[in-house]
Coordinates of C-alpha atoms and ligand atoms in Angstrom, one line a residue:
X1 CA 92.0 112.7 81.6
X2 CA 90.1 109.2 81.5
X3 CA 87.2 109.6 79.3
X4 CA 86.8 105.9 78.0
X5 CA 87.1 102.5 79.6
X6 CA 86.4 99.5 77.2
X7 CA 86.3 95.9 78.7
X8 CA 87.0 92.6 76.9
X9 CA 84.8 89.9 78.8
X10 CA 83.2 86.9 78.4
X11 CA 80.5 88.2 81.2
X12 CA 79.4 91.6 80.1
X13 CA 77.0 91.8 82.6
X14 CA 79.6 91.7 85.5
X15 CA 80.8 95.4 84.0
X16 CA 77.2 96.4 82.2
X17 CA 75.7 96.3 86.0
X18 CA 78.3 99.1 87.3
X19 CA 75.8 101.3 85.5
X20 CA 73.2 101.4 87.6
X21 CA 75.4 101.6 91.0
X22 CA 75.8 104.6 92.6
X23 CA 77.9 108.0 92.1
X24 CA 80.6 105.9 89.6
X25 CA 77.7 104.1 87.7
X26 CA 75.7 107.7 87.4
X27 CA 78.8 108.8 85.4
X28 CA 79.4 105.6 83.6
X29 CA 75.1 105.6 82.7
X30 CA 75.5 109.3 81.6
X31 CA 78.3 108.7 79.5
X32 CA 80.8 111.1 82.0
X33 CA 82.6 108.4 81.1
X34 CA 82.1 106.2 78.1
X35 CA 81.7 102.4 78.9
X36 CA 81.8 99.5 76.4
X37 CA 82.2 96.1 76.6
X38 CA 83.3 93.4 73.7
X39 CA 82.6 90.0 74.0
X40 CA 85.6 87.6 72.4
X41 CA 82.7 85.3 72.0
X42 CA 81.3 87.6 69.1
X43 CA 84.6 87.4 67.7
X44 CA 84.9 83.6 66.8
X45 CA 84.5 81.7 63.2
X46 CA 83.9 78.3 64.3
X47 CA 80.3 77.1 64.5
X48 CA 80.3 76.2 68.3
X49 CA 81.7 80.0 69.2
X50 CA 84.5 78.3 71.4
X51 CA 86.7 81.0 73.2
X52 CA 88.7 78.2 75.1
X53 CA 90.9 75.0 74.6
X54 CA 93.1 72.5 76.6
X55 CA 96.3 73.6 77.3
X56 CA 99.7 72.6 75.5
X57 CA 101.6 70.1 77.9
X58 CA 98.4 68.6 79.6
X59 CA 97.0 69.6 83.0
X60 CA 93.8 70.8 84.5
X61 CA 91.3 73.8 83.1
X62 CA 91.3 75.3 80.1
X63 CA 93.1 78.3 78.4
X64 CA 91.4 81.5 76.4
X65 CA 92.1 80.7 72.7
X66 CA 94.4 83.6 71.3
X67 CA 92.6 84.2 68.1
X68 CA 88.8 85.8 69.4
X69 CA 90.6 87.2 72.1
X70 CA 92.8 89.2 70.1
X71 CA 90.4 90.2 67.5
X72 CA 88.1 91.7 70.3
X73 CA 91.1 93.5 71.7
X74 CA 91.8 94.8 67.9
X75 CA 88.3 95.6 67.6
X76 CA 88.2 98.2 71.0
X77 CA 91.7 99.4 70.1
X78 CA 90.6 100.5 66.5
X79 CA 87.4 101.9 67.7
X80 CA 88.8 105.2 68.9
X81 CA 92.0 106.8 70.2
X82 CA 94.8 104.8 71.2
X83 CA 94.0 103.0 74.4
X84 CA 96.5 101.8 77.2
X85 CA 95.9 97.7 77.2
X86 CA 95.9 96.7 80.4
X87 CA 94.8 92.7 81.9
X88 CA 93.5 91.8 84.5
X89 CA 95.3 88.6 86.3
X90 CA 96.7 87.9 89.9
X91 CA 100.2 87.7 87.9
X92 CA 100.1 91.5 87.6
X93 CA 100.7 94.8 89.7
X94 CA 99.3 95.0 92.7
X95 CA 96.5 97.9 92.4
X96 CA 96.9 100.6 94.8
X97 CA 95.8 104.4 95.1
X98 CA 98.8 105.5 93.2
X99 CA 98.4 103.0 90.4
X100 CA 94.7 104.3 90.1
X101 CA 95.9 107.9 89.7
X102 CA 98.0 106.8 86.8
X103 CA 95.5 104.7 85.3
X104 CA 92.9 107.8 85.3
X105 CA 95.7 110.1 83.5
X106 CA 95.4 108.1 80.9
X107 CA 92.7 109.1 78.0
X108 CA 91.1 105.7 77.5
X109 CA 91.7 102.5 78.9
X110 CA 91.3 98.7 77.5
X111 CA 90.9 96.2 80.4
X112 CA 90.8 92.7 79.5
X113 CA 89.8 90.0 81.4
X114 CA 91.1 86.7 81.7
X115 CA 88.8 83.3 82.3
X116 CA 89.3 79.9 83.0
X117 CA 93.4 78.8 83.8
X118 CA 94.3 81.9 81.7
X119 CA 95.2 83.7 78.6
X120 CA 97.4 82.7 75.7
X121 CA 100.9 83.8 76.7
X122 CA 101.4 85.2 73.2
X123 CA 98.4 87.4 73.8
X124 CA 100.1 88.9 76.8
X125 CA 103.3 89.5 75.0
X126 CA 102.1 90.8 71.6
X127 CA 98.8 92.9 72.9
X128 CA 98.7 93.9 76.7
X129 CA 101.2 96.9 77.9
X130 CA 100.6 95.5 81.4
X131 CA 99.0 93.4 83.9
X132 CA 97.4 94.3 87.3
X133 CA 96.3 92.4 89.8
X134 CA 93.7 93.5 92.8
X135 CA 95.5 91.1 95.6
X136 CA 97.3 87.7 96.2
X137 CA 94.1 85.6 95.7
X138 CA 92.6 83.6 92.7
X139 CA 89.4 85.1 91.0
X140 CA 87.5 82.9 89.0
X141 CA 87.6 85.8 86.1
X142 CA 89.3 89.1 85.8
X143 CA 85.9 90.7 85.8
X144 CA 85.3 91.4 89.4
X145 CA 89.0 92.9 89.8
X146 CA 87.9 95.0 86.6
X147 CA 85.2 96.0 88.3
X148 CA 87.1 97.3 91.3
X149 CA 89.5 99.3 89.2
X150 CA 86.7 100.7 87.1
X151 CA 84.9 102.1 90.6
X152 CA 88.3 103.2 92.1
X153 CA 89.4 105.1 88.6
X154 CA 85.8 106.8 87.6
X155 CA 85.3 108.3 91.0
X156 CA 88.8 110.2 90.6
X157 CA 87.5 111.8 87.7
X158 CA 87.0 115.6 88.4
X159 CA 83.1 115.8 88.7
X160 CA 82.1 112.5 89.3
X161 CA 81.7 112.7 92.9
X162 CA 79.3 115.1 94.4
X163 CA 81.7 116.4 96.7
X164 CA 85.1 117.7 95.0
X165 CA 87.2 116.9 98.0
X166 CA 85.7 113.8 98.4
X167 CA 88.5 112.1 96.6
X168 CA 91.2 114.3 97.8
X169 CA 90.2 113.4 101.5
X170 CA 89.7 109.9 100.4
X171 CA 92.4 107.2 102.4
X172 CA 95.4 106.6 100.3
X173 CA 95.0 110.1 98.8
X174 CA 98.2 110.7 101.1
X175 CA 99.8 107.4 101.6
X176 CA 97.3 107.7 104.8
X177 CA 93.9 106.0 106.0
X178 CA 91.1 108.1 106.2
X179 CA 90.0 109.8 109.6
X180 CA 86.9 108.4 112.0
X181 CA 83.8 109.9 110.5
X182 CA 80.4 110.6 112.5
X183 CA 76.7 111.9 111.7
X184 CA 73.6 112.7 113.9
X185 CA 72.9 111.5 116.6
X186 CA 75.4 113.6 118.6
X187 CA 74.9 110.4 121.5
X188 CA 74.5 107.2 119.9
X189 CA 73.7 104.3 122.5
X190 CA 75.6 106.1 124.7
X191 CA 78.7 106.9 122.8
X192 CA 79.4 110.4 122.3
X193 CA 80.6 112.3 119.0
X194 CA 84.3 113.4 119.9
X195 CA 83.6 116.9 121.5
X196 CA 86.2 118.4 118.7
X197 CA 83.9 117.8 115.9
X198 CA 81.0 119.8 117.2
X199 CA 83.0 122.8 118.9
X200 CA 83.1 124.7 115.5
X201 CA 87.0 125.1 115.1
X202 CA 87.9 124.5 111.9
X203 CA 91.4 124.8 112.6
X204 CA 91.2 122.2 115.6
X205 CA 89.0 119.9 113.7
X206 CA 90.9 119.9 110.8
X207 CA 94.6 119.0 113.3
X208 CA 92.1 116.2 115.1
X209 CA 91.4 114.6 111.4
X210 CA 94.9 114.5 110.3
X211 CA 96.1 113.1 113.9
X212 CA 93.6 110.6 113.3
X213 CA 94.6 109.3 109.9
X214 CA 98.3 109.5 111.1
X215 CA 97.4 107.6 114.2
X216 CA 95.0 105.0 112.6
X217 CA 98.0 104.4 110.0
X218 CA 100.8 103.5 112.7
X219 CA 98.9 101.7 114.4
X220 CA 96.5 99.4 111.4
X221 CA 99.4 99.9 108.5
X222 CA 102.9 99.8 109.7
X223 CA 103.7 99.0 106.2
X224 CA 102.5 102.7 105.1
X225 CA 104.1 104.0 108.1
X226 CA 107.3 102.7 107.4
X227 CA 107.6 104.6 104.3
X228 CA 106.9 108.3 105.7
X229 CA 108.4 111.1 107.1
X230 CA 106.9 113.1 109.3
X231 CA 106.9 116.9 108.5
X232 CA 106.7 119.4 111.4
X233 CA 103.1 120.0 111.2
X234 CA 102.2 116.0 111.8
X235 CA 104.4 116.0 114.7
X236 CA 102.5 118.5 116.0
X237 CA 99.3 117.5 114.9
X238 CA 100.6 113.8 116.7
X239 CA 101.5 115.6 119.8
X240 CA 98.3 117.8 120.1
X241 CA 96.3 115.0 120.3
X242 CA 98.4 112.4 121.9
X243 CA 96.5 112.0 125.3
X244 CA 93.4 110.8 122.7
X245 CA 95.7 108.1 121.4
X246 CA 97.1 106.8 124.7
Ligands
ADE301 N1 91.9 87.4 88.2 C1 92.1 86.2 88.8 N2 92.4 86.6 90.1 C2 92.7 88.3 89.8 C3 93.2 88.8 90.9 N3 93.6 88.4 92.2 N4 93.3 89.7 90.2 C4 93.0 90.9 89.2 N5 92.7 90.0 88.5 C5 92.5 88.4 88.7

């Protein structure tokens, strides 16, 4: 289970800020999961402390120089037990909940945030185990993507969320979207909470929630839906609540 995350970044504030935000922040600030940042600029040896250079072959933008980046990764690697080294980039495997659950099984993660036009390919080839993307769009750097990944993995660590079932019942935990949620007042601006939720009948409530999750997924995410085979309980749940959906 994950106990330590190191982040290689030119903008440590992006990541350090996570320590002050919410339940995952509390876990990071309290050391329940250790979070440490390493700045490649601290591993330069020239007077300008330069971390980027022009691309061979010409073209716009700058490329992160290999040596400061490699030294920062190596310093992080040698500062503890063996770690999986992951780079955030648009070329990477698309992060989803299955990926999050894989990552949280690692004891240690080193996340490398690229900036500028990219990272020298030789660093990727020599020092990076895998690349992850958070979606098909281009960010100015890997930091926001690392922040997303950190939040998603840390909340899966037992004891981090207040309510142990929250992570299990999350959207995607079972390949489904989450069901709708309601809180007081029972009637808000003329809209009542679904009757079943105030019935006190826990069997009906959990069947309703399951049916809602199934129905939402079928309606909103046909890509997820097409991968499912419905077991008899799910078929019963959908059938029992089919009038709600019509
Ligand atoms: N760096 C730039 N764009 C990114 C993306 N979409 N995902 C992960 N890292 C990135």
